[in-house]
Coordinates of C-alpha atoms and ligand atoms in Angstrom, one line a residue:
Chain A
X521 CA 55.9 17.4 108.5
X522 CA 55.4 15.8 111.8
X523 CA 52.7 17.3 113.8
X524 CA 54.0 18.3 117.2
X525 CA 51.2 20.5 118.3
X526 CA 52.1 22.3 121.5
X527 CA 49.4 22.1 124.1
X528 CA 49.5 25.7 124.9
X529 CA 50.9 28.8 123.2
X530 CA 54.2 29.6 124.7
X531 CA 54.3 33.0 126.2
X532 CA 57.8 34.0 125.2
X533 CA 59.8 35.8 127.8
X534 CA 59.4 39.4 127.3
X535 CA 62.1 41.1 129.3
X536 CA 61.5 44.1 127.2
X537 CA 63.8 43.2 124.4
X538 CA 61.9 41.1 122.0
X539 CA 58.2 40.8 121.7
X540 CA 55.7 43.1 120.2
X541 CA 52.8 41.7 122.2
X542 CA 50.4 44.2 120.8
X543 CA 50.7 42.9 117.2
X544 CA 47.5 41.6 115.7
X545 CA 49.0 39.9 112.7
X546 CA 49.3 36.2 112.7
X547 CA 52.8 34.8 113.4
X548 CA 54.3 32.7 110.6
X549 CA 57.3 31.6 112.6
X550 CA 58.8 32.3 116.0
X551 CA 61.8 31.3 117.9
X552 CA 61.6 30.6 121.6
X553 CA 64.7 30.8 123.7
X554 CA 66.9 30.0 120.8
X555 CA 70.6 29.3 121.6
X556 CA 73.3 28.4 119.1
X557 CA 76.7 27.1 119.9
X558 CA 79.6 26.5 117.5
X559 CA 81.5 24.2 119.7
X560 CA 82.3 26.4 122.7
X561 CA 81.3 29.6 121.0
X562 CA 77.9 30.8 122.1
X563 CA 76.7 32.6 118.9
X564 CA 73.0 33.1 119.6
X565 CA 71.8 33.8 123.1
X566 CA 68.2 33.2 124.2
X567 CA 66.6 34.8 121.2
X568 CA 62.8 35.2 121.0
X569 CA 61.7 36.6 117.7
X570 CA 58.5 36.3 115.7
X571 CA 58.2 36.7 111.9
X572 CA 54.7 38.0 111.1
X573 CA 52.9 36.6 108.1
X574 CA 53.4 38.5 104.8
X575 CA 55.7 41.0 106.3
X576 CA 59.4 41.8 105.8
X577 CA 61.6 41.6 108.9
X578 CA 65.1 43.1 108.7
X579 CA 67.9 41.7 110.8
X580 CA 70.5 44.3 111.5
X581 CA 73.6 44.5 113.6
X582 CA 77.4 44.7 113.5
X583 CA 79.4 42.0 111.7
X584 CA 79.7 38.8 113.6
X585 CA 76.7 39.5 115.8
X586 CA 74.9 36.3 114.6
X587 CA 72.5 37.4 112.0
X588 CA 73.4 34.7 109.5
X589 CA 73.6 32.2 112.2
X590 CA 70.1 33.0 113.3
X591 CA 68.8 33.0 109.8
X592 CA 70.4 29.6 109.1
X593 CA 68.6 28.1 112.1
X594 CA 65.3 28.8 110.6
X595 CA 65.6 26.4 107.7
X596 CA 68.1 24.1 109.6
X597 CA 71.0 25.0 107.3
X598 CA 73.2 24.9 110.4
X599 CA 72.8 21.1 110.3
X600 CA 75.4 21.2 107.6
X601 CA 78.0 22.6 109.9
X602 CA 79.5 19.9 112.1
X603 CA 79.8 20.8 115.8
X604 CA 76.8 23.2 115.8
X605 CA 74.2 22.9 118.5
X606 CA 70.9 24.6 118.2
X607 CA 68.7 24.7 121.3
X608 CA 65.3 26.1 122.0
X609 CA 62.2 26.0 119.9
X610 CA 61.4 27.2 116.4
X611 CA 57.7 27.1 115.9
X612 CA 56.2 27.1 112.4
X613 CA 52.4 26.8 112.6
X614 CA 52.6 25.3 116.0
X615 CA 55.3 22.7 115.0
X616 CA 58.7 22.8 116.5
X617 CA 61.0 22.4 113.6
X618 CA 64.1 22.3 115.7
X619 CA 63.5 18.6 116.4
X620 CA 65.4 15.6 115.1
X621 CA 62.1 14.0 113.9
X622 CA 61.5 16.8 111.4
X623 CA 62.1 15.9 107.8
X624 CA 64.6 18.7 106.9
X625 CA 64.3 18.4 103.1
X626 CA 60.6 18.9 103.4
X627 CA 61.1 21.8 105.7
X628 CA 63.5 23.5 103.4
X629 CA 60.9 23.3 100.6
X630 CA 58.7 25.5 102.8
X631 CA 61.4 27.8 104.0
X632 CA 63.6 29.0 101.1
X633 CA 66.9 30.8 101.3
X634 CA 68.9 33.2 99.2
X635 CA 72.5 33.7 99.9
X636 CA 74.9 36.7 100.0
X637 CA 76.8 35.6 96.9
X638 CA 74.6 34.6 94.0
X639 CA 75.0 30.9 93.6
X640 CA 73.1 29.6 90.5
X641 CA 73.9 26.1 89.5
X642 CA 76.2 25.6 86.6
X643 CA 73.2 24.7 84.5
X644 CA 70.9 26.5 82.2
X645 CA 68.5 29.2 83.4
X646 CA 65.6 26.9 82.8
X647 CA 67.3 24.0 84.7
X648 CA 68.1 26.3 87.6
X649 CA 64.4 26.8 88.2
X650 CA 63.0 23.4 87.5
X651 CA 65.8 21.4 89.0
X652 CA 64.3 21.1 92.5
X653 CA 60.6 21.1 91.6
X654 CA 61.2 18.3 89.1
X655 CA 62.5 16.0 91.8
X656 CA 59.1 16.2 93.4
X657 CA 57.5 15.4 90.1
X658 CA 55.9 18.0 87.8
X659 CA 55.0 17.6 84.2
X660 CA 56.8 19.3 81.3
X661 CA 53.9 21.7 80.8
X662 CA 53.9 22.7 84.5
X663 CA 57.7 23.2 84.3
X664 CA 57.4 25.7 81.5
X665 CA 54.7 27.5 83.3
X666 CA 56.6 27.5 86.5
X667 CA 59.7 28.9 84.8
X668 CA 57.8 31.8 83.2
X669 CA 55.9 32.5 86.3
X670 CA 58.9 32.6 88.6
X671 CA 60.9 34.7 86.1
X672 CA 58.1 37.2 85.7
X673 CA 57.7 37.6 89.4
X674 CA 61.4 38.4 89.7
X675 CA 61.3 40.7 86.7
X676 CA 63.8 38.6 84.8
X677 CA 61.4 37.2 82.1
X678 CA 61.9 39.9 79.5
X679 CA 65.6 39.9 80.1
X680 CA 66.2 36.2 79.6
X681 CA 63.2 34.7 77.8
X682 CA 65.2 34.3 74.6
X683 CA 68.1 32.4 76.3
X684 CA 66.4 30.2 78.8
X685 CA 68.5 27.2 77.8
X686 CA 71.9 28.9 78.1
X687 CA 74.1 28.8 81.1
X688 CA 72.9 30.8 84.1
X689 CA 76.6 31.7 84.9
X690 CA 76.6 34.0 81.9
X691 CA 74.1 36.3 83.6
X692 CA 75.2 39.4 85.4
X693 CA 75.5 39.3 89.2
X694 CA 72.2 41.1 89.7
X695 CA 70.4 38.8 87.3
X696 CA 72.0 35.8 88.9
X697 CA 70.7 36.9 92.3
X698 CA 67.2 37.4 90.9
X699 CA 67.4 34.0 89.3
X700 CA 68.3 32.6 92.8
X701 CA 65.2 34.3 94.2
X702 CA 63.2 33.0 91.3
X703 CA 64.5 29.5 92.0
X704 CA 63.5 29.8 95.6
X705 CA 60.0 31.0 94.9
X706 CA 59.5 28.3 92.3
X707 CA 59.4 25.9 95.3
X708 CA 56.4 27.9 96.5
X709 CA 57.7 28.2 100.1
X710 CA 55.9 30.0 102.9
X711 CA 59.0 31.8 104.1
X712 CA 62.0 33.2 102.3
X713 CA 65.2 34.0 104.1
X714 CA 67.6 36.4 102.5
X715 CA 71.1 36.8 103.8
X716 CA 72.5 40.1 102.5
X717 CA 71.1 39.4 99.0
X718 CA 72.2 42.7 97.6
X719 CA 75.5 43.3 99.2
X720 CA 77.5 42.0 96.2
X721 CA 75.5 44.0 93.7
X722 CA 75.6 47.5 92.1
X723 CA 73.0 50.1 93.1
X724 CA 70.7 49.5 90.2
X725 CA 70.6 45.8 90.8
X726 CA 70.2 46.5 94.5
X727 CA 67.2 48.7 93.8
X728 CA 65.6 45.9 91.8
X729 CA 66.1 43.4 94.6
X730 CA 64.5 45.9 97.0
X731 CA 61.5 46.4 94.8
X732 CA 61.2 42.6 94.4
X733 CA 61.3 42.0 98.2
X734 CA 58.4 44.5 98.5
X735 CA 56.3 42.6 96.0
X736 CA 57.2 39.2 97.3
X737 CA 55.8 40.0 100.8
X738 CA 52.3 39.8 99.4
X739 CA 52.9 36.1 98.9
X740 CA 55.6 35.1 101.3
X741 CA 56.9 35.9 104.8
X742 CA 60.4 37.4 104.5
X743 CA 63.4 37.8 106.7
X744 CA 66.3 39.7 105.3
X745 CA 69.7 40.3 106.7
X746 CA 71.2 43.7 105.7
X747 CA 74.1 45.9 106.6
X748 CA 72.5 48.8 104.9
X749 CA 70.3 50.9 107.4
X750 CA 68.6 52.8 104.6
X751 CA 67.7 49.6 103.0
X752 CA 66.3 48.1 106.2
X753 CA 64.3 51.3 106.7
X754 CA 63.0 51.3 103.1
X755 CA 61.9 47.7 102.7
X756 CA 61.1 46.2 106.1
X757 CA 58.0 46.3 108.3
X758 CA 59.9 45.1 111.3
X759 CA 63.5 45.4 112.4
X760 CA 65.4 43.2 114.8
X761 CA 68.7 44.5 116.1
X762 CA 71.3 41.9 117.2
X763 CA 74.4 42.5 119.1
X764 CA 76.9 39.8 120.2
X765 CA 74.4 37.1 119.7
X766 CA 71.6 38.8 121.6
X767 CA 68.4 40.3 120.3
X768 CA 68.6 43.8 121.7
X769 CA 65.5 45.2 120.2
X770 CA 62.7 44.2 117.9
X771 CA 60.0 46.6 116.8
X772 CA 58.1 48.0 113.9
X773 CA 60.6 49.5 111.6
X774 CA 59.1 53.0 111.7
X775 CA 59.2 53.0 115.4
X776 CA 62.6 51.4 115.9
X777 CA 64.3 53.8 113.5
X778 CA 62.7 56.9 114.8
X779 CA 62.4 56.1 118.4
X780 CA 64.5 53.2 119.6
X781 CA 63.8 52.1 123.1
X782 CA 67.3 51.0 123.8
X783 CA 70.4 53.1 124.0
X784 CA 72.5 50.4 122.2
X785 CA 70.1 50.5 119.3
X786 CA 70.2 54.2 119.1
X787 CA 74.0 54.2 119.2
X788 CA 74.2 51.7 116.4
X789 CA 71.6 53.5 114.2
X790 CA 73.3 56.8 114.6
X791 CA 76.7 55.3 113.9
X792 CA 78.1 56.2 117.2
X793 CA 79.1 52.7 117.5
X794 CA 82.2 50.8 116.4
Chain B
X295 CA 114.1 47.6 91.0
X296 CA 115.4 44.4 92.7
X297 CA 111.9 42.9 92.7
X298 CA 111.7 43.5 89.0
X299 CA 115.0 41.7 88.3
X300 CA 114.0 38.8 90.5
X301 CA 110.7 38.6 88.7
X302 CA 112.5 38.5 85.4
X303 CA 114.8 35.7 86.4
X304 CA 112.0 33.7 87.9
X305 CA 109.9 34.1 84.8
X306 CA 112.9 33.0 82.7
X307 CA 113.4 30.0 84.8
X308 CA 109.8 28.9 84.5
X309 CA 110.0 29.4 80.7
X310 CA 113.2 27.2 80.6
X311 CA 111.6 24.5 82.6
X312 CA 108.5 24.5 80.4
X313 CA 110.6 24.4 77.3
X314 CA 112.6 21.5 78.8
X315 CA 109.5 19.5 79.5
X316 CA 108.1 20.1 76.1
X317 CA 111.4 19.3 74.6
X318 CA 111.7 16.0 76.4
X319 CA 108.2 15.0 75.5
X320 CA 108.6 16.0 71.8
X321 CA 112.0 14.4 71.6
X322 CA 110.7 11.1 73.0
X323 CA 107.6 10.9 71.0
X324 CA 109.6 12.0 67.9
X325 CA 112.2 9.3 68.5
X326 CA 109.6 6.6 69.1
X327 CA 107.6 7.5 66.0
X328 CA 110.8 7.9 63.9
X329 CA 111.9 4.4 64.8
X330 CA 108.6 2.8 64.6
X331 CA 106.3 4.6 62.2
X332 CA 107.7 3.0 59.0
X333 CA 106.9 -0.5 60.5
X334 CA 103.2 0.4 60.9
X335 CA 100.9 -0.5 58.1
X336 CA 97.4 -1.9 57.9
X337 CA 98.7 -5.5 58.2
X338 CA 100.8 -4.7 61.2
X339 CA 97.8 -3.2 63.0
X340 CA 95.4 -6.0 62.2
X341 CA 97.4 -9.2 61.8
X342 CA 98.4 -11.6 64.5
X343 CA 102.1 -12.0 65.2
X344 CA 103.9 -14.4 62.8
X345 CA 105.5 -17.7 63.9
X346 CA 108.7 -17.8 65.8
X347 CA 110.6 -19.0 62.7
X348 CA 109.3 -16.7 60.1
X349 CA 108.7 -13.6 62.1
X350 CA 106.6 -10.9 60.4
X351 CA 102.9 -10.5 61.1
X352 CA 101.5 -7.8 63.3
X353 CA 100.2 -6.9 66.7
X354 CA 96.4 -6.8 65.9
X355 CA 95.3 -9.0 68.9
X356 CA 97.6 -7.2 71.3
X357 CA 96.2 -3.8 70.2
X358 CA 92.7 -5.2 70.7
X359 CA 93.6 -6.7 74.0
X360 CA 94.9 -3.4 75.3
X361 CA 91.6 -1.6 74.5
X362 CA 89.5 -4.4 75.7
X363 CA 91.4 -4.7 79.0
X364 CA 91.0 -1.0 79.4
X365 CA 87.3 -1.3 79.0
X366 CA 87.0 -4.2 81.4
X367 CA 89.2 -2.5 84.0
X368 CA 87.3 0.8 83.8
X369 CA 83.9 -1.0 84.0
X370 CA 85.0 -2.3 87.4
X371 CA 87.1 0.7 88.5
X372 CA 84.9 3.6 87.7
X373 CA 81.8 2.6 89.7
X374 CA 83.9 1.4 92.7
X375 CA 86.0 4.6 92.5
X376 CA 82.9 6.8 92.3
X377 CA 81.4 5.0 95.2
X378 CA 84.5 5.2 97.3
X379 CA 85.2 8.8 96.4
X380 CA 81.6 9.9 97.1
X381 CA 81.7 8.1 100.4
X382 CA 84.9 9.8 101.5
X383 CA 84.0 13.3 100.2
X384 CA 80.4 13.3 101.4
X385 CA 79.5 10.7 104.0
X386 CA 82.6 9.7 105.9
X387 CA 82.6 11.1 109.4
X388 CA 86.0 12.2 110.7
X389 CA 87.2 9.5 112.9
X390 CA 89.3 6.4 113.4
X391 CA 87.6 4.3 110.7
X392 CA 88.0 7.0 108.1
X393 CA 91.6 7.5 109.0
X394 CA 92.3 3.8 108.6
X395 CA 90.5 3.9 105.2
X396 CA 92.5 6.8 104.0
X397 CA 95.8 5.2 105.1
X398 CA 94.9 2.0 103.4
X399 CA 94.2 3.9 100.2
X400 CA 97.6 5.7 100.5
X401 CA 99.4 2.4 101.0
X402 CA 97.6 0.6 98.2
X403 CA 98.4 3.4 95.8
X404 CA 102.1 3.3 96.6
X405 CA 102.5 -0.5 96.1
X406 CA 104.9 -1.3 93.2
X407 CA 103.0 -2.8 90.3
X408 CA 105.1 -5.9 90.3
X409 CA 103.8 -6.7 93.8
X410 CA 100.3 -6.0 92.8
X411 CA 100.9 -8.4 89.9
X412 CA 102.1 -11.2 92.2
X413 CA 99.1 -10.6 94.4
X414 CA 96.9 -10.9 91.3
X415 CA 98.7 -14.1 90.3
X416 CA 97.9 -15.6 93.7
X417 CA 94.4 -14.5 94.0
X418 CA 92.8 -13.9 90.6
X419 CA 94.8 -16.4 88.6
X420 CA 95.5 -19.3 90.9
X421 CA 92.9 -19.1 93.7
X422 CA 90.0 -18.5 91.4
X423 CA 91.3 -21.1 89.0
X424 CA 90.8 -18.8 86.0
X425 CA 94.4 -19.1 84.9
X426 CA 95.9 -16.2 83.0
X427 CA 93.0 -14.3 81.8
X428 CA 91.6 -10.8 80.9
X429 CA 89.4 -11.0 84.0
X430 CA 92.4 -11.6 86.3
X431 CA 94.3 -8.8 84.6
X432 CA 91.3 -6.4 84.9
X433 CA 90.9 -7.2 88.6
X434 CA 94.6 -6.8 89.2
X435 CA 94.6 -3.4 87.5
X436 CA 91.6 -2.5 89.5
X437 CA 93.5 -3.1 92.7
X438 CA 96.1 -0.9 91.3
X439 CA 93.9 1.9 89.9
X440 CA 91.2 2.0 92.5
X441 CA 93.0 4.0 95.1
X442 CA 93.9 6.6 92.4
X443 CA 90.3 6.7 91.2
X444 CA 88.9 7.1 94.7
X445 CA 91.3 10.0 95.4
X446 CA 90.5 11.6 92.1
X447 CA 86.8 11.5 92.7
X448 CA 87.1 12.7 96.3
X449 CA 89.3 15.6 95.2
X450 CA 87.1 16.6 92.3
X451 CA 84.1 16.7 94.6
X452 CA 86.1 18.7 97.1
X453 CA 86.7 21.4 94.5
X454 CA 83.0 22.0 93.9
X455 CA 82.2 25.3 95.6
X456 CA 80.4 24.9 98.9
X457 CA 77.8 27.4 97.7
X458 CA 76.5 24.9 95.1
X459 CA 75.8 22.4 97.7
X460 CA 74.2 24.9 100.0
X461 CA 72.0 26.2 97.2
X462 CA 70.8 22.7 96.5
X463 CA 70.2 21.9 100.2
X464 CA 68.4 25.1 100.7
X465 CA 65.9 24.1 98.0
X466 CA 65.0 21.0 99.9
X467 CA 67.0 18.7 97.6
X468 CA 68.2 15.5 99.4
X469 CA 71.8 14.8 99.9
X470 CA 71.8 12.0 97.4
X471 CA 70.2 14.1 94.6
X472 CA 72.5 16.9 95.4
X473 CA 75.5 14.6 94.8
X474 CA 74.1 13.1 91.6
X475 CA 72.6 16.2 90.0
X476 CA 74.8 19.0 91.3
X477 CA 78.1 17.9 92.6
X478 CA 79.0 15.2 90.2
X479 CA 78.3 17.2 87.1
X480 CA 80.3 20.1 88.5
X481 CA 83.1 17.7 89.4
X482 CA 83.0 16.0 86.0
X483 CA 86.0 17.7 84.4
X484 CA 88.3 16.8 87.3
X485 CA 86.9 13.2 87.5
X486 CA 87.4 12.8 83.7
X487 CA 91.0 14.1 83.7
X488 CA 91.8 11.6 86.5
X489 CA 90.0 8.8 84.8
X490 CA 92.1 9.4 81.7
X491 CA 95.2 9.3 83.8
X492 CA 94.1 6.0 85.4
X493 CA 93.2 4.6 81.9
X494 CA 96.6 5.6 80.6
X495 CA 98.2 3.3 83.3
X496 CA 96.2 0.4 81.8
X497 CA 97.8 1.0 78.4
X498 CA 101.3 1.3 79.8
X499 CA 101.2 -1.4 82.5
X500 CA 103.3 -4.5 81.8
X501 CA 104.6 -5.7 85.2
X502 CA 101.2 -6.3 86.8
X503 CA 99.8 -8.0 83.7
X504 CA 102.5 -10.5 82.8
X505 CA 101.5 -12.7 85.6
X506 CA 97.8 -12.1 85.4
X507 CA 96.5 -11.6 81.9
X508 CA 99.5 -13.6 80.6
X509 CA 102.1 -13.0 77.9
X510 CA 100.4 -14.8 75.0
X511 CA 97.2 -14.5 73.1
X512 CA 95.3 -17.5 71.7
X513 CA 94.4 -17.5 68.0
X514 CA 91.4 -15.3 67.9
X515 CA 88.5 -15.4 65.6
X516 CA 87.3 -11.8 65.3
X517 CA 84.1 -12.9 63.8
X518 CA 83.2 -15.0 66.8
X519 CA 81.0 -13.0 69.2
X520 CA 80.1 -15.8 71.6
X521 CA 81.9 -14.6 74.7
X522 CA 82.1 -18.1 76.1
X523 CA 84.1 -19.4 73.2
X524 CA 87.8 -19.7 73.9
X525 CA 88.7 -18.2 70.5
X526 CA 86.3 -15.2 70.9
X527 CA 88.1 -12.0 71.4
X528 CA 85.4 -10.9 73.8
X529 CA 85.9 -13.9 76.2
X530 CA 87.1 -12.4 79.4
X531 CA 88.5 -15.7 80.7
X532 CA 91.0 -16.1 77.9
X533 CA 94.7 -15.2 78.3
X534 CA 95.6 -11.9 76.6
X535 CA 98.9 -10.1 76.1
X536 CA 98.5 -6.4 75.7
X537 CA 100.7 -4.2 73.5
X538 CA 102.9 -3.2 76.5
X539 CA 103.4 -6.8 77.6
X540 CA 104.1 -7.8 74.0
X541 CA 106.7 -5.1 73.6
X542 CA 108.4 -6.2 76.8
X543 CA 108.3 -9.9 75.8
X544 CA 109.7 -9.3 72.3
X545 CA 112.4 -7.1 73.7
X546 CA 113.5 -9.6 76.3
X547 CA 113.0 -12.9 74.6
X548 CA 113.4 -11.7 71.0
X549 CA 113.5 -15.0 69.3
X550 CA 111.7 -13.8 66.1
X551 CA 114.2 -12.5 63.5
X552 CA 112.6 -9.1 63.2
X553 CA 112.1 -8.5 67.0
X554 CA 113.6 -5.0 66.9
X555 CA 111.3 -3.9 64.1
X556 CA 108.2 -5.3 65.8
X557 CA 109.1 -3.7 69.1
X558 CA 109.7 -0.3 67.6
X559 CA 106.5 -0.5 65.6
X560 CA 104.5 -1.7 68.6
X561 CA 105.9 1.1 70.7
X562 CA 104.9 3.7 68.1
X563 CA 101.5 2.1 67.8
X564 CA 101.1 2.2 71.6
X565 CA 102.0 5.9 71.7
X566 CA 99.5 6.7 68.9
X567 CA 96.8 4.6 70.6
X568 CA 97.3 6.5 73.9
X569 CA 97.2 9.9 72.1
X570 CA 94.0 9.0 70.2
X571 CA 92.4 7.7 73.4
X572 CA 93.3 10.8 75.3
X573 CA 92.0 13.2 72.6
X574 CA 88.8 11.2 72.2
X575 CA 88.1 11.0 75.9
X576 CA 88.7 14.7 76.4
X577 CA 86.4 15.6 73.5
X578 CA 83.8 13.3 74.8
X579 CA 84.1 14.7 78.3
X580 CA 83.7 18.2 77.1
X581 CA 80.7 17.2 75.2
X582 CA 79.0 15.8 78.3
X583 CA 80.1 18.7 80.4
X584 CA 78.7 21.2 77.9
X585 CA 75.4 19.2 77.9
X586 CA 75.1 19.2 81.6
X587 CA 76.0 22.9 82.1
X588 CA 74.2 24.2 79.0
X589 CA 77.3 26.0 77.8
X590 CA 76.6 25.6 74.1
Ligands
ATP958 N1 81.1 27.7 111.4 C1 81.4 28.4 112.4 N2 82.2 28.0 113.4 C2 82.5 28.7 114.4 N3 82.1 29.9 114.6 C3 81.3 30.5 113.7 C4 80.9 29.8 112.6 N4 80.1 30.6 111.8 C5 80.1 31.8 112.5 N5 80.8 31.7 113.6 C6 80.9 32.8 114.6 O1 79.6 33.1 115.1 C7 79.4 34.5 115.2 C8 78.2 34.9 114.4 O2 78.5 34.7 113.0 P1 77.5 35.1 111.9 O3 78.1 34.7 110.6 O4 76.2 34.6 112.2 O5 77.6 36.7 112.0 P2 76.8 37.8 111.0 O6 76.0 38.6 112.0 O7 76.1 37.1 109.9 O8 78.1 38.6 110.5 P3 78.2 39.3 109.1 O9 77.4 40.5 109.1 O10 79.7 39.6 109.0 O11 77.8 38.4 108.0 C9 80.7 35.1 114.8 O12 81.5 35.4 115.9 C10 81.4 34.0 114.0 O13 82.8 34.1 114.2
MG959 MG1 76.4 37.0 107.8

């Protein structure tokens, strides 16, 4: 990755709605005055949001408020959508990754993503995991180790170890989603972005994903979009509330849920809102 | 109640149409086989045609030519078609150039084959100085098949779910690797069906080949593997009449005494060849697809 060390640490605008300036944890990633336009549509407005290392940040807010859009900026997936403009800075370890000089494929190796609908490749379970790592050259032995390790971490190993070479599409939805997470962590990223990973799953599978997220934060920094308030409260350390493209409030989850500073947040949390 | 009746009638109509199609197909194949099957024997399939005076003989070289021309054409068409289709599906930016390209492909694919044949005569036969030859025939058929192939590939790639591409991109896989390792394997069944369709046109085409690959076949020595030798069946610069052209020629010139018989036999043979090719290609495609997707 290109080194674009910024000469001074930006002091993000703190007009009361974004930053926890009193946090002591190191910041893994932060956005500075992030704006996103889809053509004329202003989908993200001046968002300043940090992700702290080895924590889970939940992104909540009503449908269409820009959660997915925000998440997709962080690993530059919005590059895939023609007509999208992303402005502002996204700093990862002092490097602005929202820069045309950044090698996006390298970046995405470090910032993995899991989507709402499980999307395993139409390949075997084994192939799903080693497919991407192999393109960067790893030996057969390492591949096998990587497969076992990733599947163990996602709790899938015992369920699938006898059919590693059969099609991943034959797995249940929940298993497929955990495979997608396994596939993402096999790349050994620093950050994992999850966009409503459990919304298409049954309660048992959802529970497993939640547990998994809790464990994964020891190794990775996690941002997760969810529509489920209880889920956000259960699994996240920080919560960011978005509304109409703006970051309304960002705080520690235990604080935000119990004692939101903004009226809008409170209305949303108590369901008094749309 | 009314909806139910309408539904019944519509269902009935569709059944009738389906039966009609199957009926026509079965009738035609049955007719061709009935007329020609008794002509076909080992000699007919392997021997060269007899002389004009005696008649008799078979269509061995023509059968071989049909398959060989198919292989030559596909060797040129498939890579070009893949390239064009991948470009249009994955790289082409919307704009004037792409529009012109698409329009050209549309026009090219709607040209009558006789026109393409005359074009081939001018360019691949006369301009290159090759004369009537397999190479000229293969290139002409490429002109005629390429637009179809490009569209098949583009459409097949277009049907691969967007999620598959996203998944691959999100893992830091490059666009090129995503195309080769994710999109093409997923698009394979569609590409294969289309390729078989395009290949079928090679078997059936006569108009575009008469003026390019020629209407005669030299005496071939099937033990000669030197592709530069004029009597080698593999020489791409020798003239070659295919089965379809041969059928047309015999039917229209018909000097040999047993022209009718030969034409019927050759027609039946052509149908059988197409069927066998189809079944084989599908079986092979399924095998590869199963390999790539690990479904047994
Ligand atoms: N490709 C696009 N082109 C134009 N507008 C888009 C595009 N994608 C999203 N939008 C718009 O941007 C806004 C934010 O969309 P986004 O998908 O980020 O919302 P979201 O918070 O993830 O919603 P949900 O909870 O329903 O997933 C919406 O108004 C949406 O209509
Ligand atoms: Mg969304």
